[in-house]
Amino acid sequence: MELRDIEIFLVLAEELHFGRTAERLHVSKSRVSQVIKKQERRIGGALFERTSRSVTLTPLGNRLREDLRQAYDLINDGIARASAATGGVHGAVRLGVMGVLGHEMQPFLEAFTTQYPHCEVTLAEFHFSDPFALLRTGQVDVQLMWLPVREPDLTAGPCLLTEGRVLAVPAASGWARRESMSMEDLGDCTTFEFGPHVPGYWADAMLPRHTPEGRPIPRGPSARTFHEVLALIAAGRVVSPLNEHVTRYYTHPGVAYVPLHDAPPTEWALVWPTARESPRLRAFTETARSLGPRPVGGSVPA
């Protein structure tokens, strides 16, 4: 089995969607399908269950994913170390982050600079209101972003960090006294607008337009930065689902955080321009991959 075929299988096992796998790897859907069929013929069993609505791993496929992931990571780590030994990995990696997540990335950054002492990592902040601008203008090499990211010119790596979500509500509201809230409750609230530079699918992953039962979730004023969102919430104009790390890093006298008990978890991954991959960037992403995923606020495995 060729390394590229292994990569196609592993990405499909992660995405569970032929179209997204093709977009992420910049190949055709037919190429993905052909590779999987060839693997299944060679192995003698189905790796995926396909229906018109979903793709799922079979027990055989799940076992193969576990076995191949370890081997694939070892191969890529070996390539990265060989490149470093020839002087191919040096210089700065420019990492884009939102707010305090640079702190959550510190264990990954320390592991990278320990393994590659001729490298450093510099941080730059980006805002959710224009999430891909720094990547596309070359101001950063890679960004930590919530998934999914489905841009044809960008590659989304594996999940590094995971966390739950809370609902940020006005501290003076009745909602603030509740022990928890559900995604269905958002149908009785107003959330903010992301603005014109945010792809709809990416915004909807954080602020859905409909509740699980299909009720529309009203949208109110727009915001460009996290602190603008907090100001709107404190003024009683909106509420907003937020990632759980805000409860540790941000306090605001007019804002209360209520657990969202049925919100989907947020997955954070490294994203970079496909056309600008380099030995240094590959070394950084592979080092991060070897340590993740982990919960936000948790420790990195030894």
Short mmCIF file of C-alpha atoms in Angstrom, two decimals:
data_model
loop_
_atom_site.label_atom_id
_atom_site.label_comp_id
_atom_site.label_asym_id
_atom_site.label_seq_id
_atom_site.Cartn_x
_atom_site.Cartn_y
_atom_site.Cartn_z
CA MET A 1 0.00 0.00 0.00
CA GLU A 2 1.49 3.34 -1.04
CA LEU A 3 1.92 6.12 1.51
CA ARG A 4 -0.52 8.36 -0.39
CA ASP A 5 -3.16 5.61 -0.32
CA ILE A 6 -2.68 5.25 3.43
CA GLU A 7 -3.13 9.01 3.80
CA ILE A 8 -6.37 8.90 1.79
CA PHE A 9 -7.71 6.09 3.98
CA LEU A 10 -6.78 7.88 7.23
CA VAL A 11 -8.30 11.20 6.15
CA LEU A 12 -11.52 9.49 5.06
CA ALA A 13 -11.60 7.66 8.40
CA GLU A 14 -11.39 11.09 10.07
CA GLU A 15 -13.77 13.03 7.83
CA LEU A 16 -16.24 10.20 7.06
CA HIS A 17 -17.16 12.10 3.90
CA PHE A 18 -15.78 11.42 0.42
CA GLY A 19 -16.23 14.99 -0.80
CA ARG A 20 -14.48 16.63 2.15
CA THR A 21 -11.67 14.08 1.96
CA ALA A 22 -11.15 14.89 -1.71
CA GLU A 23 -11.14 18.64 -1.01
CA ARG A 24 -8.71 18.33 1.87
CA LEU A 25 -6.24 16.22 -0.12
CA HIS A 26 -6.79 18.04 -3.43
CA VAL A 27 -7.79 14.92 -5.33
CA SER A 28 -11.03 13.90 -7.03
CA LYS A 29 -13.83 12.04 -5.27
CA SER A 30 -13.38 9.24 -7.77
CA ARG A 31 -9.71 8.96 -6.77
CA VAL A 32 -10.72 8.56 -3.11
CA SER A 33 -13.33 5.95 -4.03
CA GLN A 34 -10.89 4.02 -6.24
CA VAL A 35 -8.24 3.91 -3.52
CA ILE A 36 -10.68 2.62 -0.90
CA LYS A 37 -12.09 -0.01 -3.24
CA LYS A 38 -8.56 -1.18 -4.08
CA GLN A 39 -7.72 -1.44 -0.39
CA GLU A 40 -10.90 -3.39 0.33
CA ARG A 41 -10.18 -5.83 -2.51
CA ARG A 42 -6.65 -6.35 -1.24
CA ILE A 43 -7.76 -6.88 2.37
CA GLY A 44 -10.83 -8.90 1.48
CA GLY A 45 -13.39 -7.00 3.51
CA ALA A 46 -15.32 -3.72 3.73
CA LEU A 47 -13.55 -0.86 5.50
CA PHE A 48 -16.50 1.56 5.36
CA GLU A 49 -20.27 1.26 5.41
CA ARG A 50 -21.70 3.67 2.80
CA THR A 51 -25.27 4.86 2.54
CA SER A 52 -26.78 7.81 0.70
CA ARG A 53 -26.62 9.77 3.97
CA SER A 54 -23.54 8.65 5.84
CA VAL A 55 -20.15 6.97 5.81
CA THR A 56 -19.03 4.96 8.85
CA LEU A 57 -16.08 2.74 9.65
CA THR A 58 -16.63 -0.99 9.90
CA PRO A 59 -14.94 -2.84 12.80
CA LEU A 60 -12.30 -3.97 10.27
CA GLY A 61 -11.81 -0.38 9.10
CA ASN A 62 -11.53 0.89 12.66
CA ARG A 63 -8.83 -1.70 13.44
CA LEU A 64 -6.93 -0.81 10.28
CA ARG A 65 -7.12 2.90 11.14
CA GLU A 66 -5.60 2.26 14.58
CA ASP A 67 -2.81 0.15 13.12
CA LEU A 68 -2.00 2.43 10.19
CA ARG A 69 -2.14 5.69 12.17
CA GLN A 70 0.75 4.63 14.38
CA ALA A 71 2.84 3.50 11.40
CA TYR A 72 1.97 6.60 9.37
CA ASP A 73 2.97 8.93 12.21
CA LEU A 74 6.26 7.07 12.69
CA ILE A 75 7.08 7.42 9.00
CA ASN A 76 6.32 11.13 8.95
CA ASP A 77 8.27 11.70 12.16
CA GLY A 78 11.23 9.91 10.60
CA ILE A 79 11.05 12.08 7.48
CA ALA A 80 10.89 15.23 9.60
CA ARG A 81 13.89 14.17 11.70
CA ALA A 82 15.90 13.29 8.59
CA SER A 83 15.12 16.70 7.16
CA ALA A 84 16.24 18.34 10.40
CA ALA A 85 19.48 16.36 10.35
CA THR A 86 20.34 17.81 6.95
CA GLY A 87 19.66 21.36 8.10
CA GLY A 88 16.24 21.52 6.45
CA VAL A 89 14.35 22.63 9.57
CA HIS A 90 15.29 26.02 10.94
CA GLY A 91 13.81 29.48 11.36
CA ALA A 92 10.49 30.73 12.71
CA VAL A 93 7.00 29.28 12.45
CA ARG A 94 4.41 32.06 12.58
CA LEU A 95 1.32 30.73 14.38
CA GLY A 96 -2.04 32.51 14.33
CA VAL A 97 -4.28 32.06 17.37
CA MET A 98 -7.48 33.53 18.78
CA GLY A 99 -7.09 35.19 22.16
CA VAL A 100 -5.66 33.07 24.97
CA LEU A 101 -5.31 29.86 22.97
CA GLY A 102 -1.65 30.67 22.47
CA HIS A 103 -1.25 29.74 26.13
CA GLU A 104 -3.01 26.41 25.55
CA MET A 105 -0.55 25.72 22.72
CA GLN A 106 2.55 26.23 24.87
CA PRO A 107 3.19 22.50 25.54
CA PHE A 108 3.11 21.87 21.79
CA LEU A 109 5.43 24.81 21.11
CA GLU A 110 7.90 23.69 23.76
CA ALA A 111 7.96 20.15 22.36
CA PHE A 112 8.66 21.52 18.88
CA THR A 113 11.49 23.85 19.87
CA THR A 114 13.02 21.12 22.05
CA GLN A 115 13.07 18.70 19.12
CA TYR A 116 14.13 21.40 16.64
CA PRO A 117 16.41 23.78 18.57
CA HIS A 118 17.15 25.90 15.49
CA CYS A 119 13.47 26.85 15.25
CA GLU A 120 11.22 29.24 17.12
CA VAL A 121 7.49 29.96 17.12
CA THR A 122 6.02 33.47 17.03
CA LEU A 123 2.36 34.19 17.76
CA ALA A 124 -0.07 36.52 16.02
CA GLU A 125 -3.70 37.09 16.98
CA PHE A 126 -6.52 36.82 14.45
CA HIS A 127 -10.21 37.55 14.90
CA PHE A 128 -13.15 35.32 14.01
CA SER A 129 -14.65 38.11 11.87
CA ASP A 130 -11.98 37.60 9.17
CA PRO A 131 -10.63 34.14 9.96
CA PHE A 132 -8.49 33.36 6.90
CA ALA A 133 -7.00 36.77 6.07
CA LEU A 134 -3.64 36.30 7.82
CA LEU A 135 -3.17 32.87 6.24
CA ARG A 136 -3.97 34.02 2.72
CA THR A 137 -1.84 37.15 2.89
CA GLY A 138 1.15 35.22 4.21
CA GLN A 139 1.27 37.02 7.57
CA VAL A 140 1.20 33.66 9.38
CA ASP A 141 2.26 30.18 8.31
CA VAL A 142 -0.39 28.22 10.20
CA GLN A 143 -3.39 28.90 12.44
CA LEU A 144 -5.20 27.10 15.24
CA MET A 145 -8.88 27.07 14.22
CA TRP A 146 -12.09 25.36 15.21
CA LEU A 147 -13.29 22.67 12.82
CA PRO A 148 -14.60 22.17 10.25
CA VAL A 149 -12.47 24.13 7.80
CA ARG A 150 -13.43 23.38 4.19
CA GLU A 151 -11.46 25.87 2.10
CA PRO A 152 -10.06 24.54 -1.21
CA ASP A 153 -6.70 26.31 -0.78
CA LEU A 154 -6.17 25.32 2.86
CA THR A 155 -5.22 22.07 4.57
CA ALA A 156 -6.80 21.19 7.92
CA GLY A 157 -4.64 18.97 10.09
CA PRO A 158 -5.70 16.61 12.87
CA CYS A 159 -7.53 17.72 15.99
CA LEU A 160 -5.12 18.93 18.72
CA LEU A 161 -7.45 20.35 21.38
CA THR A 162 -11.04 19.62 22.41
CA GLU A 163 -13.41 21.38 24.77
CA GLY A 164 -17.07 21.85 25.63
CA ARG A 165 -19.18 24.99 25.30
CA VAL A 166 -21.08 27.40 27.52
CA LEU A 167 -23.75 29.98 26.82
CA ALA A 168 -22.72 33.54 27.69
CA VAL A 169 -25.78 35.47 28.89
CA PRO A 170 -26.43 38.87 30.53
CA ALA A 171 -25.61 38.56 34.22
CA ALA A 172 -28.89 40.34 35.12
CA SER A 173 -31.06 37.94 33.11
CA GLY A 174 -33.06 34.98 34.38
CA TRP A 175 -30.90 32.70 32.24
CA ALA A 176 -27.89 33.48 34.45
CA ARG A 177 -29.57 31.67 37.36
CA ARG A 178 -30.04 28.41 35.50
CA GLU A 179 -27.82 25.41 36.18
CA SER A 180 -27.56 24.61 32.48
CA MET A 181 -29.16 25.33 29.12
CA SER A 182 -29.67 23.37 25.92
CA MET A 183 -29.16 24.14 22.25
CA GLU A 184 -32.94 24.12 21.90
CA ASP A 185 -33.11 27.12 24.27
CA LEU A 186 -31.31 29.21 21.64
CA GLY A 187 -34.61 29.46 19.76
CA ASP A 188 -35.76 31.84 22.52
CA CYS A 189 -32.60 33.98 22.33
CA THR A 190 -30.84 36.35 19.94
CA THR A 191 -27.25 35.75 18.89
CA PHE A 192 -24.84 38.02 17.02
CA GLU A 193 -23.81 38.12 13.35
CA PHE A 194 -20.26 37.18 12.37
CA GLY A 195 -20.08 39.58 9.41
CA PRO A 196 -19.42 39.28 5.66
CA HIS A 197 -15.93 37.74 5.72
CA VAL A 198 -16.88 34.53 7.54
CA PRO A 199 -17.94 31.43 5.57
CA GLY A 200 -21.43 30.38 6.59
CA TYR A 201 -20.50 26.78 7.42
CA TRP A 202 -17.69 27.92 9.74
CA ALA A 203 -19.88 30.43 11.58
CA ASP A 204 -22.74 27.93 11.86
CA ALA A 205 -20.43 25.43 13.55
CA MET A 206 -20.31 27.83 16.50
CA LEU A 207 -23.60 29.75 16.13
CA PRO A 208 -26.13 27.50 14.38
CA ARG A 209 -29.05 29.12 12.59
CA HIS A 210 -31.56 26.53 13.80
CA THR A 211 -32.14 24.57 16.99
CA PRO A 212 -31.97 20.76 16.95
CA GLU A 213 -35.77 20.73 16.45
CA GLY A 214 -35.56 23.16 13.54
CA ARG A 215 -36.62 26.45 15.15
CA PRO A 216 -34.78 29.49 13.75
CA ILE A 217 -32.27 31.17 16.06
CA PRO A 218 -32.61 34.96 15.67
CA ARG A 219 -29.52 36.96 14.76
CA GLY A 220 -28.92 40.47 16.04
CA PRO A 221 -26.10 43.01 15.71
CA SER A 222 -22.71 42.07 14.28
CA ALA A 223 -19.42 41.91 16.18
CA ARG A 224 -15.82 41.84 14.97
CA THR A 225 -13.94 40.79 18.11
CA PHE A 226 -14.51 38.70 21.21
CA HIS A 227 -14.61 41.77 23.46
CA GLU A 228 -17.29 43.34 21.25
CA VAL A 229 -19.32 40.15 21.76
CA LEU A 230 -18.95 40.44 25.55
CA ALA A 231 -20.06 44.10 25.42
CA LEU A 232 -23.22 43.17 23.47
CA ILE A 233 -24.01 40.39 25.94
CA ALA A 234 -23.49 42.65 28.97
CA ALA A 235 -25.82 45.22 27.38
CA GLY A 236 -28.54 42.57 27.14
CA ARG A 237 -28.66 42.64 23.35
CA VAL A 238 -27.49 39.09 22.57
CA VAL A 239 -26.40 35.79 24.06
CA SER A 240 -23.72 33.58 22.56
CA PRO A 241 -22.40 30.03 22.71
CA LEU A 242 -18.70 30.26 23.57
CA ASN A 243 -15.92 27.78 24.07
CA GLU A 244 -15.51 26.57 27.62
CA HIS A 245 -12.02 28.03 28.09
CA VAL A 246 -13.59 31.50 28.49
CA THR A 247 -14.71 30.52 31.99
CA ARG A 248 -11.07 30.26 33.07
CA TYR A 249 -9.61 33.22 31.22
CA TYR A 250 -12.31 35.91 30.95
CA THR A 251 -14.52 37.56 33.56
CA HIS A 252 -16.92 40.41 32.86
CA PRO A 253 -19.22 42.03 35.45
CA GLY A 254 -22.15 41.96 33.03
CA VAL A 255 -21.71 38.44 31.67
CA ALA A 256 -22.50 35.03 33.17
CA TYR A 257 -21.57 31.63 31.73
CA VAL A 258 -24.11 28.80 31.81
CA PRO A 259 -23.12 25.25 30.72
CA LEU A 260 -24.60 24.09 27.40
CA HIS A 261 -25.17 20.47 28.29
CA ASP A 262 -25.92 19.19 24.77
CA ALA A 263 -23.63 21.38 22.64
CA PRO A 264 -21.24 19.54 20.32
CA PRO A 265 -17.61 19.63 21.45
CA THR A 266 -15.29 22.10 19.78
CA GLU A 267 -12.30 20.59 17.99
CA TRP A 268 -9.26 22.79 17.34
CA ALA A 269 -6.80 21.93 14.56
CA LEU A 270 -3.87 23.47 12.73
CA VAL A 271 -4.75 24.92 9.31
CA TRP A 272 -2.27 26.09 6.67
CA PRO A 273 -2.11 27.09 2.97
CA THR A 274 -1.59 23.90 1.01
CA ALA A 275 0.66 25.57 -1.53
CA ARG A 276 3.06 26.89 1.13
CA GLU A 277 4.02 23.69 2.93
CA SER A 278 7.68 23.49 3.94
CA PRO A 279 9.94 21.11 5.92
CA ARG A 280 9.69 23.49 8.88
CA LEU A 281 5.88 23.58 8.76
CA ARG A 282 5.66 19.81 8.32
CA ALA A 283 7.94 19.32 11.32
CA PHE A 284 5.76 21.63 13.40
CA THR A 285 2.46 20.01 12.44
CA GLU A 286 3.80 16.48 12.91
CA THR A 287 5.20 17.34 16.34
CA ALA A 288 1.81 18.75 17.35
CA ARG A 289 0.04 15.71 15.90
CA SER A 290 2.15 13.36 18.01
CA LEU A 291 1.00 15.10 21.24
CA GLY A 292 -2.69 15.59 20.51
CA PRO A 293 -5.54 15.48 20.89
CA ARG A 294 -5.97 16.64 24.48
CA PRO A 295 -8.63 18.59 26.36
CA VAL A 296 -8.15 22.34 26.65
CA GLY A 297 -6.69 22.95 30.06
CA GLY A 298 -5.41 19.38 30.27
CA SER A 299 -1.87 18.11 30.36
CA VAL A 300 0.08 16.77 27.42
CA PRO A 301 0.75 13.01 27.64
CA ALA A 302 4.32 12.17 28.68
#
